Coordinates of C-alpha atoms and ligand atoms in Angstrom, one line a residue:
M988 CA -0.2 0.2 0.0
S989 CA 1.1 3.3 -0.7
F990 CA 2.0 6.8 1.7
T991 CA 3.6 9.6 1.4
Y992 CA 6.7 10.7 3.8
I993 CA 8.8 13.4 4.3
D994 CA 12.6 12.9 4.2
L995 CA 14.7 15.2 7.0
F996 CA 18.3 15.6 7.3
A997 CA 18.0 13.7 3.7
G998 CA 21.8 13.2 3.0
I999 CA 22.0 11.2 -0.3
G1000 CA 18.5 9.4 0.8
G1001 CA 18.9 5.9 2.3
F1002 CA 15.7 6.3 4.2
H1003 CA 14.5 7.2 0.5
Q1004 CA 15.9 4.2 -1.2
A1005 CA 14.2 2.1 1.8
A1006 CA 10.8 4.2 1.6
D1007 CA 10.2 3.9 -2.5
S1008 CA 11.0 0.3 -2.2
L1009 CA 7.7 -0.4 -0.1
G1010 CA 5.4 1.8 -1.6
G1011 CA 6.7 5.5 -0.5
I1012 CA 6.0 8.8 -2.0
C1013 CA 8.2 11.6 -1.2
L1014 CA 6.2 14.7 -0.5
F1015 CA 9.4 16.9 1.0
A1016 CA 13.3 16.3 1.9
S1017 CA 15.3 19.0 3.9
E1018 CA 19.3 18.6 3.8
I1019 CA 21.8 21.8 4.0
D1020 CA 25.1 20.6 2.6
T1021 CA 25.0 21.3 -1.1
E1022 CA 26.7 18.5 -2.4
A1023 CA 24.4 15.8 -0.7
K1024 CA 21.4 18.3 -2.1
R1025 CA 22.9 17.9 -5.6
A1026 CA 23.4 14.4 -5.6
Y1027 CA 19.6 13.7 -4.0
S1028 CA 18.0 15.8 -6.9
A1029 CA 19.9 13.7 -9.3
N1030 CA 18.8 10.4 -7.9
Y1031 CA 15.6 11.4 -7.0
G1032 CA 13.9 14.1 -9.2
L1033 CA 13.3 16.3 -6.1
A1034 CA 15.2 19.4 -4.4
P1035 CA 15.4 18.9 -1.1
H1036 CA 14.9 22.6 0.6
G1037 CA 17.7 23.6 3.0
D1038 CA 18.6 24.2 6.5
I1039 CA 15.3 22.5 8.3
T1040 CA 15.8 25.3 11.2
K1041 CA 14.8 28.2 8.9
I1042 CA 11.6 26.0 7.6
S1043 CA 8.0 26.8 8.8
V1044 CA 6.0 24.1 9.4
S1045 CA 3.7 25.8 7.4
S1046 CA 5.5 25.1 4.3
I1047 CA 6.0 20.9 4.8
P1048 CA 3.1 18.9 3.5
T1049 CA 0.9 16.8 5.4
H1050 CA 2.5 13.3 5.1
D1051 CA 1.8 9.7 6.9
V1052 CA 5.5 9.0 7.7
L1053 CA 8.5 11.2 9.0
F1054 CA 12.1 9.8 8.4
A1055 CA 15.0 11.7 9.9
G1056 CA 18.6 10.4 11.0
F1057 CA 19.6 13.8 12.5
P1058 CA 23.3 14.3 13.2
C1059 CA 24.5 13.3 16.5
Q1060 CA 26.1 16.6 17.5
P1061 CA 23.0 18.3 19.2
F1062 CA 22.5 15.2 21.4
S1063 CA 25.1 16.2 23.2
I1064 CA 23.8 19.9 24.0
I1065 CA 20.3 17.9 24.9
G1066 CA 22.1 15.9 27.4
N1067 CA 23.9 19.0 28.8
R1068 CA 21.0 20.8 29.7
L1069 CA 20.0 21.4 33.4
G1070 CA 17.2 18.8 33.9
F1071 CA 17.6 17.0 30.8
D1072 CA 13.9 17.9 29.6
D1073 CA 14.9 20.9 27.6
I1074 CA 15.5 20.2 23.9
R1075 CA 15.2 23.8 22.4
G1076 CA 17.9 24.8 20.1
T1077 CA 18.7 21.0 19.3
L1078 CA 18.1 19.7 16.0
F1079 CA 16.3 17.1 17.2
F1080 CA 13.8 19.7 18.5
E1081 CA 12.8 20.3 14.7
I1082 CA 11.8 17.0 14.3
A1083 CA 9.8 17.0 17.5
R1084 CA 8.5 20.3 15.8
I1085 CA 7.1 19.0 12.8
L1086 CA 5.9 16.2 14.8
E1087 CA 3.5 18.5 16.8
A1088 CA 2.6 20.1 13.4
K1089 CA 1.9 17.5 11.5
R1090 CA 1.0 14.4 13.4
P1091 CA 2.4 11.7 10.9
R1092 CA 0.9 8.5 11.8
L1093 CA 4.6 7.2 11.9
F1094 CA 8.1 8.2 12.3
I1095 CA 11.2 6.4 12.1
L1096 CA 14.4 7.8 13.1
E1097 CA 18.4 6.8 13.2
N1098 CA 21.3 7.8 15.2
V1099 CA 24.4 6.6 16.6
K1100 CA 24.6 3.9 19.1
Q1101 CA 26.1 6.1 21.6
L1102 CA 22.9 7.9 21.4
S1103 CA 21.7 5.0 24.2
R1104 CA 24.1 5.8 26.6
H1105 CA 25.0 9.3 26.0
N1106 CA 24.5 11.1 29.7
K1107 CA 23.7 7.5 31.2
G1108 CA 20.9 7.0 29.0
K1109 CA 19.5 10.3 30.2
T1110 CA 20.0 11.9 26.5
L1111 CA 17.7 9.1 25.1
Q1112 CA 15.1 9.2 28.0
T1113 CA 14.5 12.9 27.4
I1114 CA 14.0 12.1 23.7
L1115 CA 11.8 9.2 24.3
I1116 CA 9.5 11.3 26.7
T1117 CA 9.5 14.1 24.6
L1118 CA 7.8 12.0 21.7
E1119 CA 5.7 10.2 24.2
N1120 CA 4.3 13.7 24.9
L1121 CA 3.6 14.4 21.5
G1122 CA 1.2 11.9 21.9
Y1123 CA 3.0 8.6 19.9
K1124 CA 3.9 4.9 21.0
V1125 CA 7.5 4.7 20.9
Y1126 CA 9.6 1.9 20.6
W1127 CA 13.4 1.9 19.9
N1128 CA 16.5 -0.8 19.7
I1129 CA 20.1 -0.9 18.2
L1130 CA 20.4 -2.6 15.2
N1131 CA 23.5 -3.7 13.4
A1132 CA 23.7 -3.8 9.6
L1133 CA 25.4 -6.9 9.5
D1134 CA 22.8 -8.6 10.5
F1135 CA 20.8 -7.0 7.6
G1136 CA 22.5 -8.7 4.8
L1137 CA 25.5 -5.9 4.7
P1138 CA 29.0 -7.0 5.5
Q1139 CA 29.3 -3.9 7.6
K1140 CA 29.6 -3.5 11.4
R1141 CA 27.1 -0.6 11.9
E1142 CA 25.3 -0.8 14.8
R1143 CA 22.6 2.3 15.0
T1144 CA 20.0 3.7 17.6
I1145 CA 16.5 3.3 15.8
I1146 CA 13.5 5.0 17.3
V1147 CA 9.9 4.4 15.7
G1148 CA 6.6 5.7 16.7
F1149 CA 3.1 5.4 15.9
W1150 CA 0.3 7.8 16.6
N1151 CA -2.1 4.3 16.9
H1152 CA -1.5 3.4 20.4
D1153 CA -3.1 -0.1 19.2
V1154 CA -0.3 -1.0 17.4
C1155 CA 2.3 -3.7 18.4
F1156 CA 5.9 -3.5 17.2
S1157 CA 8.9 -5.6 17.5
F1158 CA 11.7 -5.0 15.7
P1159 CA 12.9 -7.4 13.2
T1160 CA 15.2 -10.0 14.4
T1161 CA 16.5 -11.1 11.1
K1162 CA 20.5 -12.7 10.9
I1163 CA 21.0 -12.2 7.2
K1164 CA 24.7 -12.5 6.7
G1165 CA 26.0 -10.6 3.5
K1166 CA 29.0 -11.5 1.5
L1167 CA 31.9 -9.1 0.7
E1168 CA 32.4 -11.0 -2.7
D1169 CA 29.1 -9.4 -3.5
I1170 CA 30.6 -6.3 -2.9
L1171 CA 33.8 -5.9 -3.6
E1172 CA 35.0 -4.8 -7.6
P1173 CA 37.7 -7.3 -8.8
D1174 CA 41.2 -5.8 -8.1
D1175 CA 41.7 -5.1 -12.2
A1176 CA 38.6 -3.2 -12.7
V1177 CA 39.5 -0.8 -9.5
D1178 CA 41.4 2.5 -10.9
E1179 CA 45.2 2.5 -9.4
K1180 CA 44.7 5.5 -7.5
F1181 CA 42.9 3.2 -4.6
F1182 CA 46.0 1.1 -4.2
A1183 CA 48.8 1.4 -1.7
S1184 CA 52.1 1.5 -3.1
E1185 CA 53.8 -1.9 -3.4
R1186 CA 56.2 -1.0 -0.6
I1187 CA 53.4 0.1 1.6
I1188 CA 51.3 -3.5 0.7
N1189 CA 54.6 -5.4 1.7
K1190 CA 55.1 -3.6 5.0
R1191 CA 51.4 -4.5 5.7
L1192 CA 51.9 -8.5 4.5
A1193 CA 54.7 -8.9 6.6
Q1194 CA 52.5 -7.5 9.8
H1195 CA 49.4 -9.3 9.4
N1196 CA 48.4 -12.3 8.0
S1197 CA 44.1 -12.5 7.8
E1198 CA 42.4 -16.0 8.1
Y1199 CA 39.9 -14.5 6.0
Y1200 CA 39.4 -14.1 1.9
P1201 CA 38.6 -11.6 0.9
S1202 CA 38.7 -9.0 4.2
I1203 CA 38.3 -5.4 4.9
W1204 CA 41.7 -4.8 7.2
H1205 CA 41.6 -2.0 9.6
E1206 CA 44.9 -0.3 10.8
N1207 CA 44.0 1.8 13.9
K1208 CA 45.8 4.9 14.8
S1209 CA 48.7 3.1 16.3
G1210 CA 49.1 0.8 13.1
N1211 CA 47.6 -2.3 15.1
I1212 CA 46.2 -4.0 11.9
S1213 CA 42.9 -6.7 12.6
S1214 CA 40.9 -7.7 9.9
Y1215 CA 37.2 -9.4 9.1
P1216 CA 35.0 -11.0 6.4
Y1217 CA 33.1 -7.7 6.6
S1218 CA 33.8 -4.0 6.7
C1219 CA 33.7 -1.7 10.2
A1220 CA 31.4 1.1 10.3
L1221 CA 32.2 3.3 7.7
R1222 CA 32.1 7.2 8.6
A1223 CA 32.2 10.4 7.1
G1224 CA 35.5 11.3 7.9
A1225 CA 39.2 10.1 6.2
S1226 CA 38.9 6.7 8.3
Y1227 CA 38.1 5.6 5.3
N1228 CA 41.7 5.5 5.2
Y1229 CA 42.1 3.0 7.4
L1230 CA 39.6 0.4 6.0
L1231 CA 42.0 -1.7 3.3
V1232 CA 40.2 -4.1 1.2
N1233 CA 42.7 -7.5 1.3
G1234 CA 45.2 -4.9 3.1
R1235 CA 46.1 -3.6 -0.4
R1236 CA 43.8 -0.9 -1.4
R1237 CA 41.1 1.8 -0.1
L1238 CA 37.3 1.1 -0.8
T1239 CA 36.0 2.8 -4.0
P1240 CA 32.9 5.2 -3.7
R1241 CA 30.7 2.9 -5.4
E1242 CA 31.8 0.1 -2.9
M1243 CA 31.0 2.1 -0.1
L1244 CA 27.3 2.7 -1.1
R1245 CA 27.0 -0.8 -1.8
L1246 CA 28.1 -1.7 2.0
Q1247 CA 25.2 1.1 3.0
G1248 CA 22.5 -0.8 0.7
F1249 CA 22.7 1.3 -2.1
P1250 CA 21.7 -0.2 -5.4
D1251 CA 24.2 0.4 -8.7
T1252 CA 20.9 2.1 -10.0
F1253 CA 22.3 5.2 -7.3
Q1254 CA 24.4 7.7 -9.4
I1255 CA 27.1 9.0 -8.1
V1256 CA 27.0 12.7 -9.6
C1257 CA 30.1 14.1 -6.6
N1258 CA 33.5 13.6 -6.9
D1259 CA 35.5 10.7 -4.5
S1260 CA 36.0 12.6 -1.6
Q1261 CA 32.2 13.9 -1.3
T1262 CA 30.7 10.8 -1.9
R1263 CA 32.8 9.4 0.5
K1264 CA 31.8 11.5 3.2
Q1265 CA 28.0 10.8 2.0
A1266 CA 28.2 7.1 2.0
G1267 CA 29.7 7.5 5.5
N1268 CA 26.7 9.3 6.8
A1269 CA 24.3 7.3 5.6
V1270 CA 21.8 4.9 7.1
P1271 CA 22.2 1.5 6.3
V1272 CA 19.0 1.1 3.4
N1273 CA 18.4 -2.4 4.5
V1274 CA 18.1 -2.0 8.0
I1275 CA 15.3 1.1 7.2
K1276 CA 13.6 -1.3 4.9
A1277 CA 13.2 -4.0 7.3
V1278 CA 12.0 -2.0 10.3
L1279 CA 9.6 0.1 7.7
K1280 CA 8.1 -3.4 6.3
E1281 CA 7.5 -4.5 10.0
A1282 CA 6.2 -1.1 10.9
L1283 CA 3.6 -0.8 8.1
H1284 CA 2.6 -4.5 8.7
A1285 CA 2.1 -4.0 12.6
E1286 CA -0.4 -0.9 11.7
T1287 CA -2.3 -2.9 9.1
E1288 CA -2.8 -5.7 11.6
A1289 CA -3.9 -3.0 14.4
K1290 CA -5.9 -1.3 11.8
R1291 CA -7.5 -5.2 11.0
Q1292 CA -8.1 -6.0 14.8
Q1293 CA -9.8 -2.7 15.5
R1294 CA -12.1 -3.3 12.6
E1295 CA -12.7 -6.9 13.9
R1296 CA -13.6 -5.1 17.5
A1297 CA -16.0 -2.8 15.8
V1298 CA -18.3 -5.3 14.3
Ligands
SAM1682 C1 23.0 11.6 9.7 S1 23.4 12.2 8.2 C2 21.8 11.8 7.5 C3 22.3 11.1 6.1 C4 20.8 10.3 5.6 N1 19.8 9.4 6.4 C5 21.4 9.3 4.4 O1 20.9 8.3 4.7 O2 22.2 9.9 3.5 C6 22.9 14.0 8.9 C7 22.5 14.7 7.2 O3 22.1 16.2 8.2 C8 22.6 17.1 7.7 N2 21.9 18.6 8.1 C9 22.8 19.4 9.4 N3 22.5 19.9 9.8 C10 21.1 20.2 9.0 C11 19.9 21.6 9.2 N4 20.0 22.5 10.1 N5 19.6 21.4 8.1 C12 19.0 20.1 6.9 N6 19.6 19.4 7.5 C13 20.9 19.4 8.2 C14 23.8 17.1 7.4 O4 24.5 17.5 6.2 C15 23.8 15.4 7.1 O5 23.6 14.9 5.6

């Protein structure tokens, strides 16, 4: 069944990918970064509005579902406020402001795993209480992209809210393993610029012997190497330099997008460094697709039971 949605802090549209695959129709997106906006427009034919703090609720269309992968910066502000109940001035407040005015029937929010532990859990509590006070039945969990068919260890806090309090929701508990083989390009198809020099490769091979092939090697700041049949979490910063395919080369932007569940039909229109940043910031598409599917199913089931009770 089709539903309408808005995509806040839209990045390159991890939520958009998941929603459209389940019948979603995007009515509005907001993203502040010029290059991410360009990638979003090119891929979805919809130009995101800019800074959400400058957008009045009257210019946001009524919608069924709100998605937001809000930046992690503001939660430190939320937690540090006296009393922990004042969310004004944070980007989470922008979500609360829109929920209050528009009352979509469902929302899905995403943030880093650390949100759940921040300030001894008080920050997340503030967020959950705020959402409940707006009238929503709220669920949260930490999900790992590794369990959703993506070979990337990426744990994220996911918050789901329903306007209909009769909905009984459970987070998906799938354990689908993805394979690096399905993500990686053959070395001979990868541009030379992604490869380390022979000297560096030999130095690494002398230092570490992986028990997996293919594998992603992770080199930490002190130069220690570990390797796994999956990637550590992609990040927006330079951390990509420390993720090495079989110890020999960096990941390509296309491989990074695949690690986040973006299909190859996603057009790369920005340069390597922008695309790496965008991929590192994105939400894993497979995780949101599984959560959204479960949420839509739980809503349908609640409605069916309401109808049954009515007769
Ligand atoms: C964690 S990323 C979300 C990425 C997105 N979920 C995706 O799949 O690509 C947060 C995004 O919020 C954007 N952002 C930060 N402040 C913003 C603001 N005031 N208004 C709109 N977007 C903002 C950032 O540029 C960044 O792209």
